[in-house]
mmCIF file of C-alpha atoms in Angstrom:
data_model
loop_
_atom_site.group_PDB
_atom_site.id
_atom_site.type_symbol
_atom_site.label_atom_id
_atom_site.label_comp_id
_atom_site.label_asym_id
_atom_site.label_seq_id
_atom_site.Cartn_x
_atom_site.Cartn_y
_atom_site.Cartn_z
ATOM 1 C CA MET F 1 50.392 23.542 -14.493
ATOM 2 C CA LEU F 2 52.399 26.576 -13.523
ATOM 3 C CA LYS F 3 52.270 27.997 -17.148
ATOM 4 C CA ASN F 4 48.391 27.897 -17.018
ATOM 5 C CA TYR F 5 48.692 30.251 -13.760
ATOM 6 C CA ARG F 6 51.016 32.431 -15.352
ATOM 7 C CA LYS F 7 48.831 32.529 -18.453
ATOM 8 C CA THR F 8 45.921 33.323 -16.159
ATOM 9 C CA ILE F 9 47.673 35.853 -14.259
ATOM 10 C CA MET F 10 48.858 37.647 -17.425
ATOM 11 C CA ALA F 11 45.499 37.736 -19.112
ATOM 12 C CA VAL F 12 44.123 39.364 -16.071
ATOM 13 C CA ILE F 13 46.863 41.896 -15.705
ATOM 14 C CA LEU F 14 46.454 42.782 -19.351
ATOM 15 C CA MET F 15 42.772 42.943 -18.990
ATOM 16 C CA THR F 16 43.261 45.012 -16.274
ATOM 17 C CA VAL F 17 45.279 47.407 -17.917
ATOM 18 C CA PHE F 18 43.025 47.701 -20.820
ATOM 19 C CA LEU F 19 40.092 48.606 -18.548
ATOM 20 C CA LEU F 20 42.123 51.295 -16.953
ATOM 21 C CA CYS F 21 43.463 52.651 -19.953
ATOM 22 C CA PHE F 22 40.058 52.877 -21.825
ATOM 23 C CA PRO F 23 37.388 53.951 -19.362
ATOM 24 C CA HIS F 24 33.908 53.623 -20.381
ATOM 25 C CA ALA F 25 31.304 55.596 -18.580
ATOM 26 C CA ALA F 26 28.160 53.506 -17.899
ATOM 27 C CA PHE F 27 25.217 55.233 -16.202
ATOM 28 C CA ALA F 28 22.320 53.127 -14.605
ATOM 29 C CA GLU F 29 19.670 55.024 -16.179
ATOM 30 C CA ASP F 30 21.097 53.871 -19.851
ATOM 31 C CA ILE F 31 21.629 50.495 -18.512
ATOM 32 C CA ALA F 32 17.733 50.418 -17.259
ATOM 33 C CA SER F 33 16.420 51.657 -20.521
ATOM 34 C CA SER F 34 18.396 49.387 -22.845
ATOM 35 C CA LYS F 35 16.857 46.843 -24.714
ATOM 36 C CA ILE F 36 18.926 43.998 -23.443
ATOM 37 C CA PHE F 37 18.247 44.766 -19.777
ATOM 38 C CA THR F 38 14.526 45.009 -20.115
ATOM 39 C CA GLY F 39 14.237 41.858 -22.699
ATOM 40 C CA SER F 40 16.432 39.952 -20.064
ATOM 41 C CA MET F 41 14.060 40.984 -17.227
ATOM 42 C CA LYS F 42 11.464 39.604 -19.320
ATOM 43 C CA LEU F 43 13.121 36.410 -20.050
ATOM 44 C CA PHE F 44 13.745 35.905 -16.591
ATOM 45 C CA GLU F 45 10.096 36.687 -15.452
ATOM 46 C CA ASP F 46 8.790 33.860 -18.040
ATOM 47 C CA LEU F 47 11.402 31.451 -16.791
ATOM 48 C CA GLY F 48 10.120 31.682 -13.227
ATOM 49 C CA LYS F 49 6.531 31.365 -14.362
ATOM 50 C CA ALA F 50 7.376 28.408 -16.685
ATOM 51 C CA LEU F 51 9.117 26.607 -14.013
ATOM 52 C CA MET F 52 6.427 26.913 -11.559
ATOM 53 C CA ILE F 53 4.029 25.465 -14.345
ATOM 54 C CA ALA F 54 6.157 22.688 -15.593
ATOM 55 C CA ALA F 55 7.729 21.448 -12.411
ATOM 56 C CA PRO F 56 4.234 19.855 -11.222
ATOM 57 C CA VAL F 57 3.009 18.834 -14.583
ATOM 58 C CA ALA F 58 6.157 16.929 -15.376
ATOM 59 C CA GLY F 59 6.713 15.585 -11.850
ATOM 60 C CA VAL F 60 3.167 14.323 -11.146
ATOM 61 C CA PRO F 61 3.111 11.620 -13.804
ATOM 62 C CA ILE F 62 6.788 10.521 -13.021
ATOM 63 C CA LEU F 63 5.530 10.069 -9.211
ATOM 64 C CA ALA F 64 2.504 8.356 -10.251
ATOM 65 C CA TYR F 65 4.743 5.924 -12.382
ATOM 66 C CA PHE F 66 7.058 5.121 -9.378
ATOM 67 C CA TRP F 67 4.342 4.519 -7.194
ATOM 68 C CA LEU F 68 2.575 2.046 -9.376
ATOM 69 C CA ARG F 69 6.195 0.331 -10.047
ATOM 70 C CA ARG F 70 6.639 0.216 -6.256
ATOM 71 C CA GLY F 71 3.174 -1.147 -5.521
ATOM 72 C CA ALA F 72 3.927 -4.141 -7.953
ATOM 73 C CA ALA F 73 7.463 -4.663 -6.726
ATOM 74 C CA ASP F 74 8.658 -7.170 -4.047
ATOM 75 C CA GLU F 75 9.966 -6.024 -0.744
ATOM 76 C CA MET F 76 13.522 -5.722 -1.941
ATOM 77 C CA ASP F 77 12.716 -3.528 -5.088
ATOM 78 C CA GLN F 78 10.445 -1.252 -2.951
ATOM 79 C CA LYS F 79 13.223 0.174 -1.057
ATOM 80 C CA SER F 80 14.869 1.341 -4.410
ATOM 81 C CA TRP F 81 11.414 2.499 -5.694
ATOM 82 C CA ASN F 82 11.045 4.360 -2.405
ATOM 83 C CA LYS F 83 14.398 6.365 -2.955
ATOM 84 C CA ARG F 84 13.107 7.181 -6.324
ATOM 85 C CA ILE F 85 10.052 8.512 -5.306
ATOM 86 C CA ALA F 86 11.873 10.825 -2.585
ATOM 87 C CA VAL F 87 14.466 11.955 -5.079
ATOM 88 C CA ALA F 88 11.747 12.850 -7.750
ATOM 89 C CA LEU F 89 9.606 14.359 -4.893
ATOM 90 C CA ILE F 90 12.715 16.539 -3.719
ATOM 91 C CA SER F 91 13.432 17.469 -7.514
ATOM 92 C CA VAL F 92 10.023 18.686 -8.168
ATOM 93 C CA LEU F 93 9.991 20.763 -4.951
ATOM 94 C CA GLY F 94 13.335 22.370 -5.649
ATOM 95 C CA VAL F 95 12.427 23.143 -9.468
ATOM 96 C CA GLU F 96 9.018 24.675 -7.728
ATOM 97 C CA LEU F 97 11.198 26.581 -5.416
ATOM 98 C CA THR F 98 13.421 28.065 -7.963
ATOM 99 C CA GLY F 99 10.666 29.327 -10.158
ATOM 100 C CA VAL F 100 9.203 30.836 -7.124
ATOM 101 C CA ILE F 101 12.679 32.406 -6.252
ATOM 102 C CA ILE F 102 13.196 33.597 -9.863
ATOM 103 C CA SER F 103 9.576 35.216 -9.981
ATOM 104 C CA VAL F 104 9.803 36.902 -6.496
ATOM 105 C CA ALA F 105 13.278 38.430 -7.525
ATOM 106 C CA MET F 106 11.945 39.878 -10.927
ATOM 107 C CA TYR F 107 9.018 41.230 -9.162
ATOM 108 C CA TYR F 108 11.160 43.330 -7.060
ATOM 109 C CA TYR F 109 13.244 44.561 -9.875
ATOM 110 C CA ALA F 110 10.287 45.584 -11.898
#
């Protein structure tokens, strides 16, 4: 394990020396107008919108299936189906919230 640390430290030192020896000026205006930056921003905007649409579309049928299975199960199995319903509901809400956070963040950068 000690050899791995030595290799990592050596790589960090070499990278630092390289970056200090060959400085490249990067200006914010050049980055903001680059195709990579603008394309990435559009990609994240679309990702946020897609997550907000896909979460309920995928989650509602899964939740409906779990509720149907819970209704047909006996008392012992109903407990496991209740857990599955809770996990599915929390997952759908988490994906929806992630989509909203991405969309709000991209709104402020645009």
